JSON list of C-alpha atoms in Angstrom, two decimals:
[
{"chain": "F", "resi": 1, "resn": "MET", "atom": "CA", "xyz": [101.03, 53.27, -6.38]},
{"chain": "F", "resi": 2, "resn": "LYS", "atom": "CA", "xyz": [98.77, 53.22, -3.00]},
{"chain": "F", "resi": 3, "resn": "LEU", "atom": "CA", "xyz": [98.32, 51.15, 0.04]},
{"chain": "F", "resi": 4, "resn": "VAL", "atom": "CA", "xyz": [96.38, 47.89, -0.98]},
{"chain": "F", "resi": 5, "resn": "TRP", "atom": "CA", "xyz": [94.77, 45.55, 1.12]},
{"chain": "F", "resi": 6, "resn": "SER", "atom": "CA", "xyz": [95.55, 41.97, 0.92]},
{"chain": "F", "resi": 7, "resn": "PRO", "atom": "CA", "xyz": [93.58, 39.50, 2.55]},
{"chain": "F", "resi": 8, "resn": "GLU", "atom": "CA", "xyz": [95.49, 36.46, 2.46]},
{"chain": "F", "resi": 9, "resn": "THR", "atom": "CA", "xyz": [98.82, 38.02, 4.14]},
{"chain": "F", "resi": 10, "resn": "ALA", "atom": "CA", "xyz": [96.84, 39.61, 6.84]},
{"chain": "F", "resi": 11, "resn": "SER", "atom": "CA", "xyz": [95.10, 36.49, 7.51]},
{"chain": "F", "resi": 12, "resn": "LYS", "atom": "CA", "xyz": [98.19, 34.60, 7.56]},
{"chain": "F", "resi": 13, "resn": "ALA", "atom": "CA", "xyz": [99.73, 36.94, 10.05]},
{"chain": "F", "resi": 14, "resn": "TYR", "atom": "CA", "xyz": [96.55, 37.30, 12.08]},
{"chain": "F", "resi": 15, "resn": "ILE", "atom": "CA", "xyz": [97.31, 33.03, 12.47]},
{"chain": "F", "resi": 16, "resn": "ASP", "atom": "CA", "xyz": [100.82, 33.27, 13.44]},
{"chain": "F", "resi": 17, "resn": "THR", "atom": "CA", "xyz": [100.76, 35.94, 15.84]},
{"chain": "F", "resi": 18, "resn": "VAL", "atom": "CA", "xyz": [97.86, 34.11, 17.63]},
{"chain": "F", "resi": 19, "resn": "LYS", "atom": "CA", "xyz": [100.49, 31.04, 17.97]},
{"chain": "F", "resi": 20, "resn": "SER", "atom": "CA", "xyz": [103.83, 33.35, 18.80]},
{"chain": "F", "resi": 21, "resn": "CYS", "atom": "CA", "xyz": [101.16, 35.79, 21.57]},
{"chain": "F", "resi": 22, "resn": "GLU", "atom": "CA", "xyz": [98.93, 33.21, 23.36]},
{"chain": "F", "resi": 23, "resn": "VAL", "atom": "CA", "xyz": [100.54, 33.13, 26.37]},
{"chain": "F", "resi": 24, "resn": "HIS", "atom": "CA", "xyz": [100.93, 37.56, 26.30]},
{"chain": "F", "resi": 25, "resn": "GLN", "atom": "CA", "xyz": [98.73, 40.15, 27.63]},
{"chain": "F", "resi": 26, "resn": "GLU", "atom": "CA", "xyz": [96.74, 41.99, 25.22]},
{"chain": "F", "resi": 27, "resn": "SER", "atom": "CA", "xyz": [97.36, 39.35, 22.75]},
{"chain": "F", "resi": 28, "resn": "SER", "atom": "CA", "xyz": [94.03, 40.33, 21.09]},
{"chain": "F", "resi": 29, "resn": "VAL", "atom": "CA", "xyz": [95.79, 43.75, 20.03]},
{"chain": "F", "resi": 30, "resn": "ALA", "atom": "CA", "xyz": [98.87, 42.22, 18.72]},
{"chain": "F", "resi": 31, "resn": "GLU", "atom": "CA", "xyz": [96.92, 39.91, 16.04]},
{"chain": "F", "resi": 32, "resn": "LEU", "atom": "CA", "xyz": [95.32, 43.18, 15.06]},
{"chain": "F", "resi": 33, "resn": "ILE", "atom": "CA", "xyz": [97.79, 45.24, 14.48]},
{"chain": "F", "resi": 34, "resn": "SER", "atom": "CA", "xyz": [99.75, 41.99, 13.02]},
{"chain": "F", "resi": 35, "resn": "ALA", "atom": "CA", "xyz": [97.07, 41.29, 10.65]},
{"chain": "F", "resi": 36, "resn": "MET", "atom": "CA", "xyz": [96.45, 44.73, 9.81]},
{"chain": "F", "resi": 37, "resn": "ALA", "atom": "CA", "xyz": [100.63, 45.49, 8.94]},
{"chain": "F", "resi": 38, "resn": "ALA", "atom": "CA", "xyz": [100.89, 42.52, 7.35]},
{"chain": "F", "resi": 39, "resn": "GLY", "atom": "CA", "xyz": [97.82, 43.01, 5.05]},
{"chain": "F", "resi": 40, "resn": "TRP", "atom": "CA", "xyz": [98.57, 46.63, 3.92]},
{"chain": "F", "resi": 41, "resn": "ASN", "atom": "CA", "xyz": [101.75, 44.98, 2.59]},
{"chain": "F", "resi": 42, "resn": "ALA", "atom": "CA", "xyz": [104.34, 47.60, 4.87]},
{"chain": "F", "resi": 43, "resn": "LYS", "atom": "CA", "xyz": [107.42, 47.03, 4.18]},
{"chain": "F", "resi": 44, "resn": "LEU", "atom": "CA", "xyz": [108.99, 49.89, 6.53]},
{"chain": "F", "resi": 45, "resn": "ILE", "atom": "CA", "xyz": [107.53, 48.97, 10.20]},
{"chain": "F", "resi": 46, "resn": "LEU", "atom": "CA", "xyz": [108.24, 51.28, 12.62]},
{"chain": "F", "resi": 47, "resn": "GLU", "atom": "CA", "xyz": [107.43, 51.00, 16.63]},
{"chain": "F", "resi": 48, "resn": "THR", "atom": "CA", "xyz": [108.50, 52.65, 19.71]},
{"chain": "F", "resi": 49, "resn": "TRP", "atom": "CA", "xyz": [108.81, 50.91, 22.93]},
{"chain": "F", "resi": 50, "resn": "SER", "atom": "CA", "xyz": [110.09, 52.06, 26.36]},
{"chain": "F", "resi": 51, "resn": "GLN", "atom": "CA", "xyz": [111.16, 50.13, 29.74]},
{"chain": "F", "resi": 52, "resn": "GLY", "atom": "CA", "xyz": [108.06, 48.06, 30.85]},
{"chain": "F", "resi": 53, "resn": "GLY", "atom": "CA", "xyz": [106.10, 47.65, 27.51]},
{"chain": "F", "resi": 54, "resn": "ILE", "atom": "CA", "xyz": [104.22, 45.07, 26.71]},
{"chain": "F", "resi": 55, "resn": "LEU", "atom": "CA", "xyz": [105.72, 43.07, 24.09]},
{"chain": "F", "resi": 56, "resn": "ALA", "atom": "CA", "xyz": [103.05, 41.42, 22.66]},
{"chain": "F", "resi": 57, "resn": "THR", "atom": "CA", "xyz": [102.26, 43.76, 19.87]},
{"chain": "F", "resi": 58, "resn": "SER", "atom": "CA", "xyz": [106.16, 44.04, 19.04]},
{"chain": "F", "resi": 59, "resn": "ILE", "atom": "CA", "xyz": [106.22, 40.40, 18.24]},
{"chain": "F", "resi": 60, "resn": "GLY", "atom": "CA", "xyz": [103.28, 40.41, 16.53]},
{"chain": "F", "resi": 61, "resn": "LEU", "atom": "CA", "xyz": [104.97, 43.39, 14.11]},
{"chain": "F", "resi": 62, "resn": "ALA", "atom": "CA", "xyz": [107.87, 41.17, 13.74]},
{"chain": "F", "resi": 63, "resn": "ILE", "atom": "CA", "xyz": [105.71, 38.67, 12.30]},
{"chain": "F", "resi": 64, "resn": "ALA", "atom": "CA", "xyz": [104.04, 40.60, 10.20]},
{"chain": "F", "resi": 65, "resn": "SER", "atom": "CA", "xyz": [107.80, 41.91, 8.62]},
{"chain": "F", "resi": 66, "resn": "ARG", "atom": "CA", "xyz": [108.21, 38.81, 7.41]},
{"chain": "F", "resi": 67, "resn": "HIS", "atom": "CA", "xyz": [105.18, 38.03, 5.80]},
{"chain": "F", "resi": 68, "resn": "THR", "atom": "CA", "xyz": [105.73, 41.18, 3.85]},
{"chain": "F", "resi": 69, "resn": "ASP", "atom": "CA", "xyz": [109.89, 40.83, 3.50]},
{"chain": "F", "resi": 70, "resn": "GLY", "atom": "CA", "xyz": [109.74, 44.68, 4.94]},
{"chain": "F", "resi": 71, "resn": "ARG", "atom": "CA", "xyz": [111.66, 45.44, 8.08]},
{"chain": "F", "resi": 72, "resn": "HIS", "atom": "CA", "xyz": [110.62, 46.40, 11.28]},
{"chain": "F", "resi": 73, "resn": "VAL", "atom": "CA", "xyz": [112.28, 48.44, 13.62]},
{"chain": "F", "resi": 74, "resn": "CYS", "atom": "CA", "xyz": [111.87, 49.73, 17.23]},
{"chain": "F", "resi": 75, "resn": "ILE", "atom": "CA", "xyz": [113.02, 52.45, 18.44]},
{"chain": "F", "resi": 76, "resn": "VAL", "atom": "CA", "xyz": [113.51, 52.63, 22.47]},
{"chain": "F", "resi": 77, "resn": "PRO", "atom": "CA", "xyz": [114.81, 55.64, 24.54]},
{"chain": "F", "resi": 78, "resn": "ASP", "atom": "CA", "xyz": [118.00, 54.19, 26.26]},
{"chain": "F", "resi": 79, "resn": "GLU", "atom": "CA", "xyz": [120.43, 51.16, 27.16]},
{"chain": "F", "resi": 80, "resn": "LEU", "atom": "CA", "xyz": [117.90, 49.54, 29.81]},
{"chain": "F", "resi": 81, "resn": "SER", "atom": "CA", "xyz": [115.09, 49.76, 27.12]},
{"chain": "F", "resi": 82, "resn": "ARG", "atom": "CA", "xyz": [117.03, 48.32, 25.35]},
{"chain": "F", "resi": 83, "resn": "SER", "atom": "CA", "xyz": [118.44, 45.35, 27.00]},
{"chain": "F", "resi": 84, "resn": "GLN", "atom": "CA", "xyz": [114.66, 44.45, 28.39]},
{"chain": "F", "resi": 85, "resn": "TYR", "atom": "CA", "xyz": [113.89, 44.44, 24.87]},
{"chain": "F", "resi": 86, "resn": "GLU", "atom": "CA", "xyz": [116.22, 43.03, 22.88]},
{"chain": "F", "resi": 87, "resn": "GLU", "atom": "CA", "xyz": [116.24, 39.83, 25.84]},
{"chain": "F", "resi": 88, "resn": "ALA", "atom": "CA", "xyz": [112.13, 39.39, 25.87]},
{"chain": "F", "resi": 89, "resn": "MET", "atom": "CA", "xyz": [112.06, 39.52, 21.86]},
{"chain": "F", "resi": 90, "resn": "GLY", "atom": "CA", "xyz": [115.33, 37.18, 21.88]},
{"chain": "F", "resi": 91, "resn": "GLU", "atom": "CA", "xyz": [113.12, 34.63, 24.36]},
{"chain": "F", "resi": 92, "resn": "ALA", "atom": "CA", "xyz": [110.24, 34.46, 21.27]},
{"chain": "F", "resi": 93, "resn": "GLY", "atom": "CA", "xyz": [113.39, 33.39, 18.58]},
{"chain": "F", "resi": 94, "resn": "ILE", "atom": "CA", "xyz": [113.18, 36.68, 17.68]},
{"chain": "F", "resi": 95, "resn": "SER", "atom": "CA", "xyz": [116.17, 39.26, 16.83]},
{"chain": "F", "resi": 96, "resn": "PRO", "atom": "CA", "xyz": [114.47, 42.72, 16.37]},
{"chain": "F", "resi": 97, "resn": "GLU", "atom": "CA", "xyz": [116.25, 46.07, 14.58]},
{"chain": "F", "resi": 98, "resn": "ILE", "atom": "CA", "xyz": [116.73, 48.21, 17.80]},
{"chain": "F", "resi": 99, "resn": "ILE", "atom": "CA", "xyz": [117.24, 51.67, 17.72]},
{"chain": "F", "resi": 100, "resn": "ILE", "atom": "CA", "xyz": [118.42, 54.07, 20.58]},
{"chain": "F", "resi": 101, "resn": "GLY", "atom": "CA", "xyz": [117.71, 57.95, 20.95]},
{"chain": "F", "resi": 102, "resn": "GLU", "atom": "CA", "xyz": [114.53, 60.41, 21.75]},
{"chain": "F", "resi": 103, "resn": "ALA", "atom": "CA", "xyz": [112.20, 58.92, 18.42]},
{"chain": "F", "resi": 104, "resn": "GLU", "atom": "CA", "xyz": [111.89, 62.78, 17.13]},
{"chain": "F", "resi": 105, "resn": "GLU", "atom": "CA", "xyz": [115.39, 62.86, 16.84]},
{"chain": "F", "resi": 106, "resn": "VAL", "atom": "CA", "xyz": [116.01, 59.34, 15.25]},
{"chain": "F", "resi": 107, "resn": "MET", "atom": "CA", "xyz": [112.65, 59.86, 12.85]},
{"chain": "F", "resi": 108, "resn": "GLU", "atom": "CA", "xyz": [115.28, 61.88, 11.08]},
{"chain": "F", "resi": 109, "resn": "GLY", "atom": "CA", "xyz": [116.68, 59.05, 9.42]},
{"chain": "F", "resi": 110, "resn": "LEU", "atom": "CA", "xyz": [113.69, 56.76, 8.81]},
{"chain": "F", "resi": 111, "resn": "ALA", "atom": "CA", "xyz": [112.21, 57.55, 5.91]},
{"chain": "F", "resi": 112, "resn": "GLY", "atom": "CA", "xyz": [109.33, 55.26, 3.87]},
{"chain": "F", "resi": 113, "resn": "ILE", "atom": "CA", "xyz": [107.75, 54.28, 6.97]},
{"chain": "F", "resi": 114, "resn": "ASP", "atom": "CA", "xyz": [104.49, 52.09, 6.02]},
{"chain": "F", "resi": 115, "resn": "PHE", "atom": "CA", "xyz": [103.02, 51.26, 9.50]},
{"chain": "F", "resi": 116, "resn": "MET", "atom": "CA", "xyz": [104.08, 53.12, 12.63]},
{"chain": "F", "resi": 117, "resn": "VAL", "atom": "CA", "xyz": [102.72, 51.82, 15.72]},
{"chain": "F", "resi": 118, "resn": "VAL", "atom": "CA", "xyz": [103.03, 54.60, 19.17]},
{"chain": "F", "resi": 119, "resn": "ASP", "atom": "CA", "xyz": [101.97, 54.09, 23.15]},
{"chain": "F", "resi": 120, "resn": "SER", "atom": "CA", "xyz": [99.71, 57.26, 23.56]},
{"chain": "F", "resi": 121, "resn": "ARG", "atom": "CA", "xyz": [100.86, 56.80, 26.93]},
{"chain": "F", "resi": 122, "resn": "GLN", "atom": "CA", "xyz": [104.25, 58.46, 26.01]},
{"chain": "F", "resi": 123, "resn": "ARG", "atom": "CA", "xyz": [104.53, 61.82, 26.42]},
{"chain": "F", "resi": 124, "resn": "ASP", "atom": "CA", "xyz": [105.88, 62.74, 22.86]},
{"chain": "F", "resi": 125, "resn": "PHE", "atom": "CA", "xyz": [103.73, 59.93, 21.14]},
{"chain": "F", "resi": 126, "resn": "ALA", "atom": "CA", "xyz": [101.77, 63.46, 19.06]},
{"chain": "F", "resi": 127, "resn": "GLY", "atom": "CA", "xyz": [105.22, 65.00, 18.30]},
{"chain": "F", "resi": 128, "resn": "VAL", "atom": "CA", "xyz": [106.50, 61.66, 16.83]},
{"chain": "F", "resi": 129, "resn": "LEU", "atom": "CA", "xyz": [103.68, 61.14, 14.39]},
{"chain": "F", "resi": 130, "resn": "ARG", "atom": "CA", "xyz": [104.14, 64.97, 13.39]},
{"chain": "F", "resi": 131, "resn": "VAL", "atom": "CA", "xyz": [107.91, 63.76, 12.43]},
{"chain": "F", "resi": 132, "resn": "ALA", "atom": "CA", "xyz": [107.13, 60.93, 10.81]},
{"chain": "F", "resi": 133, "resn": "LYS", "atom": "CA", "xyz": [108.40, 60.65, 6.95]},
{"chain": "F", "resi": 134, "resn": "LEU", "atom": "CA", "xyz": [105.87, 58.42, 5.91]},
{"chain": "F", "resi": 135, "resn": "SER", "atom": "CA", "xyz": [105.94, 56.39, 2.19]},
{"chain": "F", "resi": 136, "resn": "SER", "atom": "CA", "xyz": [105.02, 57.71, -0.58]},
{"chain": "F", "resi": 137, "resn": "ARG", "atom": "CA", "xyz": [102.21, 54.88, -1.25]},
{"chain": "F", "resi": 138, "resn": "GLY", "atom": "CA", "xyz": [100.53, 56.72, 2.58]},
{"chain": "F", "resi": 139, "resn": "ALA", "atom": "CA", "xyz": [100.57, 55.09, 5.51]},
{"chain": "F", "resi": 140, "resn": "VAL", "atom": "CA", "xyz": [98.37, 53.16, 8.68]},
{"chain": "F", "resi": 141, "resn": "LEU", "atom": "CA", "xyz": [99.36, 55.07, 12.07]},
{"chain": "F", "resi": 142, "resn": "VAL", "atom": "CA", "xyz": [98.27, 53.77, 15.40]},
{"chain": "F", "resi": 143, "resn": "CYS", "atom": "CA", "xyz": [97.74, 54.84, 18.91]},
{"chain": "F", "resi": 144, "resn": "LYS", "atom": "CA", "xyz": [97.58, 51.87, 21.28]},
{"chain": "F", "resi": 145, "resn": "ASN", "atom": "CA", "xyz": [96.60, 52.52, 24.85]},
{"chain": "F", "resi": 146, "resn": "ALA", "atom": "CA", "xyz": [94.58, 55.12, 23.94]},
{"chain": "F", "resi": 147, "resn": "SER", "atom": "CA", "xyz": [92.22, 55.32, 26.22]},
{"chain": "F", "resi": 148, "resn": "SER", "atom": "CA", "xyz": [94.61, 56.24, 28.85]},
{"chain": "F", "resi": 149, "resn": "ARG", "atom": "CA", "xyz": [96.31, 58.77, 27.02]},
{"chain": "F", "resi": 150, "resn": "LYS", "atom": "CA", "xyz": [96.58, 62.06, 28.88]},
{"chain": "F", "resi": 151, "resn": "GLU", "atom": "CA", "xyz": [96.67, 64.53, 25.84]},
{"chain": "F", "resi": 152, "resn": "SER", "atom": "CA", "xyz": [92.23, 63.93, 25.52]},
{"chain": "F", "resi": 153, "resn": "SER", "atom": "CA", "xyz": [92.31, 66.41, 22.91]},
{"chain": "F", "resi": 154, "resn": "PHE", "atom": "CA", "xyz": [94.39, 64.94, 20.27]},
{"chain": "F", "resi": 155, "resn": "ARG", "atom": "CA", "xyz": [93.19, 64.90, 16.93]},
{"chain": "F", "resi": 156, "resn": "TRP", "atom": "CA", "xyz": [94.83, 63.23, 14.05]},
{"chain": "F", "resi": 157, "resn": "ARG", "atom": "CA", "xyz": [94.40, 66.24, 11.71]},
{"chain": "F", "resi": 158, "resn": "SER", "atom": "CA", "xyz": [96.84, 68.14, 13.96]},
{"chain": "F", "resi": 159, "resn": "VAL", "atom": "CA", "xyz": [99.42, 65.77, 13.25]},
{"chain": "F", "resi": 160, "resn": "VAL", "atom": "CA", "xyz": [98.46, 64.62, 9.66]},
{"chain": "F", "resi": 161, "resn": "ASP", "atom": "CA", "xyz": [97.54, 66.99, 7.97]},
{"chain": "F", "resi": 162, "resn": "ASP", "atom": "CA", "xyz": [99.59, 69.57, 6.73]},
{"chain": "F", "resi": 163, "resn": "GLY", "atom": "CA", "xyz": [99.62, 70.31, 3.29]},
{"chain": "F", "resi": 164, "resn": "SER", "atom": "CA", "xyz": [102.25, 67.25, 2.35]},
{"chain": "F", "resi": 165, "resn": "ARG", "atom": "CA", "xyz": [99.86, 63.91, 3.73]},
{"chain": "F", "resi": 166, "resn": "ARG", "atom": "CA", "xyz": [96.27, 63.90, 4.75]},
{"chain": "F", "resi": 167, "resn": "LEU", "atom": "CA", "xyz": [93.49, 62.03, 6.68]},
{"chain": "F", "resi": 168, "resn": "VAL", "atom": "CA", "xyz": [91.65, 59.54, 4.68]},
{"chain": "F", "resi": 169, "resn": "ARG", "atom": "CA", "xyz": [89.93, 58.20, 7.25]},
{"chain": "F", "resi": 170, "resn": "SER", "atom": "CA", "xyz": [90.16, 57.12, 11.14]},
{"chain": "F", "resi": 171, "resn": "VAL", "atom": "CA", "xyz": [88.71, 54.66, 13.41]},
{"chain": "F", "resi": 172, "resn": "PHE", "atom": "CA", "xyz": [88.87, 53.86, 17.52]},
{"chain": "F", "resi": 173, "resn": "LEU", "atom": "CA", "xyz": [88.51, 50.50, 18.50]},
{"chain": "F", "resi": 174, "resn": "PRO", "atom": "CA", "xyz": [87.66, 49.53, 21.87]},
{"chain": "F", "resi": 175, "resn": "VAL", "atom": "CA", "xyz": [90.49, 46.30, 21.83]},
{"chain": "F", "resi": 176, "resn": "GLY", "atom": "CA", "xyz": [92.64, 46.20, 24.63]},
{"chain": "F", "resi": 177, "resn": "ASN", "atom": "CA", "xyz": [93.33, 49.56, 26.09]},
{"chain": "F", "resi": 178, "resn": "GLY", "atom": "CA", "xyz": [92.06, 51.69, 22.97]},
{"chain": "F", "resi": 179, "resn": "LEU", "atom": "CA", "xyz": [93.35, 51.61, 19.61]},
{"chain": "F", "resi": 180, "resn": "ASP", "atom": "CA", "xyz": [93.32, 54.56, 17.50]},
{"chain": "F", "resi": 181, "resn": "ILE", "atom": "CA", "xyz": [93.95, 53.87, 13.26]},
{"chain": "F", "resi": 182, "resn": "ALA", "atom": "CA", "xyz": [94.70, 56.38, 10.97]},
{"chain": "F", "resi": 183, "resn": "HIS", "atom": "CA", "xyz": [94.95, 55.82, 7.43]},
{"chain": "F", "resi": 184, "resn": "VAL", "atom": "CA", "xyz": [97.22, 58.75, 5.66]},
{"chain": "F", "resi": 185, "resn": "ALA", "atom": "CA", "xyz": [97.82, 59.54, 1.99]},
{"chain": "F", "resi": 186, "resn": "THR", "atom": "CA", "xyz": [100.84, 61.60, 1.12]},
{"chain": "F", "resi": 187, "resn": "SER", "atom": "CA", "xyz": [101.67, 64.12, -1.65]},
{"chain": "F", "resi": 188, "resn": "GLY", "atom": "CA", "xyz": [103.42, 61.27, -3.08]},
{"chain": "F", "resi": 189, "resn": "GLY", "atom": "CA", "xyz": [100.94, 58.01, -3.86]},
{"chain": "F", "resi": 190, "resn": "SER", "atom": "CA", "xyz": [96.72, 58.81, -4.11]},
{"chain": "F", "resi": 191, "resn": "SER", "atom": "CA", "xyz": [94.29, 57.98, -2.11]},
{"chain": "F", "resi": 192, "resn": "SER", "atom": "CA", "xyz": [90.22, 57.76, -2.61]},
{"chain": "F", "resi": 193, "resn": "ASN", "atom": "CA", "xyz": [87.46, 56.56, -0.11]},
{"chain": "F", "resi": 194, "resn": "SER", "atom": "CA", "xyz": [85.19, 56.69, -3.45]},
{"chain": "F", "resi": 195, "resn": "GLY", "atom": "CA", "xyz": [87.33, 54.40, -5.80]},
{"chain": "F", "resi": 196, "resn": "LYS", "atom": "CA", "xyz": [85.75, 51.02, -6.89]},
{"chain": "F", "resi": 197, "resn": "GLY", "atom": "CA", "xyz": [86.38, 47.66, -5.42]},
{"chain": "F", "resi": 198, "resn": "GLU", "atom": "CA", "xyz": [88.82, 49.13, -3.18]},
{"chain": "F", "resi": 199, "resn": "SER", "atom": "CA", "xyz": [87.23, 49.02, 0.23]},
{"chain": "F", "resi": 200, "resn": "ARG", "atom": "CA", "xyz": [87.65, 45.78, 2.27]},
{"chain": "F", "resi": 201, "resn": "TRP", "atom": "CA", "xyz": [86.66, 44.65, 5.36]},
{"chain": "F", "resi": 202, "resn": "ILE", "atom": "CA", "xyz": [88.59, 43.15, 8.65]},
{"chain": "F", "resi": 203, "resn": "LYS", "atom": "CA", "xyz": [86.50, 41.19, 11.23]},
{"chain": "F", "resi": 204, "resn": "HIS", "atom": "CA", "xyz": [88.17, 40.56, 14.35]},
{"chain": "F", "resi": 205, "resn": "VAL", "atom": "CA", "xyz": [87.33, 38.98, 17.38]},
{"chain": "F", "resi": 206, "resn": "ASP", "atom": "CA", "xyz": [88.35, 39.72, 20.84]},
{"chain": "F", "resi": 207, "resn": "ARG", "atom": "CA", "xyz": [89.09, 36.19, 22.36]},
{"chain": "F", "resi": 208, "resn": "GLN", "atom": "CA", "xyz": [88.91, 37.58, 26.09]},
{"chain": "F", "resi": 209, "resn": "SER", "atom": "CA", "xyz": [85.82, 39.08, 25.79]},
{"chain": "F", "resi": 210, "resn": "GLY", "atom": "CA", "xyz": [83.77, 36.92, 22.65]},
{"chain": "F", "resi": 211, "resn": "GLU", "atom": "CA", "xyz": [83.35, 40.63, 21.12]},
{"chain": "F", "resi": 212, "resn": "GLU", "atom": "CA", "xyz": [83.36, 40.92, 17.37]},
{"chain": "F", "resi": 213, "resn": "TYR", "atom": "CA", "xyz": [84.34, 43.67, 15.90]},
{"chain": "F", "resi": 214, "resn": "VAL", "atom": "CA", "xyz": [84.44, 44.29, 11.94]},
{"chain": "F", "resi": 215, "resn": "ILE", "atom": "CA", "xyz": [86.61, 47.43, 10.14]},
{"chain": "F", "resi": 216, "resn": "ARG", "atom": "CA", "xyz": [85.94, 48.70, 6.94]},
{"chain": "F", "resi": 217, "resn": "LYS", "atom": "CA", "xyz": [89.72, 50.36, 5.41]}
]
């Protein structure tokens, strides 16, 4: 099996996220990421979050997990972050699954990740991507705030091409503060750029700038 795109599920998650994130900063990022997670029918959605982070993306991921009957897990570094995250998500009517600890250590107990979002401003984001246990169907990995990351030399192949998994394609989108997205195949499944009828197009309009982005997946 491999990740299969569902435009109908993506559209539903996108619309629901628009409704939920109208008053949040970076709502355009949340809408796009939510549609992607739902469209790929992700069953295990993982994100990292720390104190002071923007929550629109988290809301979008939670909404996507509802549409896929999946599991949305957030890793936070400490109790203060957990408390802030839980309280803010509760105000949005969402009861998140939260794990406290260093992301690289927590990852040991989370296998089968289909969709993952990390914050490029966190110093260990590349290490988290390296140790992530991806689904046998492959996975979509997203680095948000990519324009602000300190590791200017970051390359997807350096964190995903290790023999057991392979970079299929990647794209950088100038949405929000930059989204760096990769589709990764694993040895437990297969993926190909040449398969007939497999490509899908996502159209996203940034509501603040009015710019339109078309992404081929």
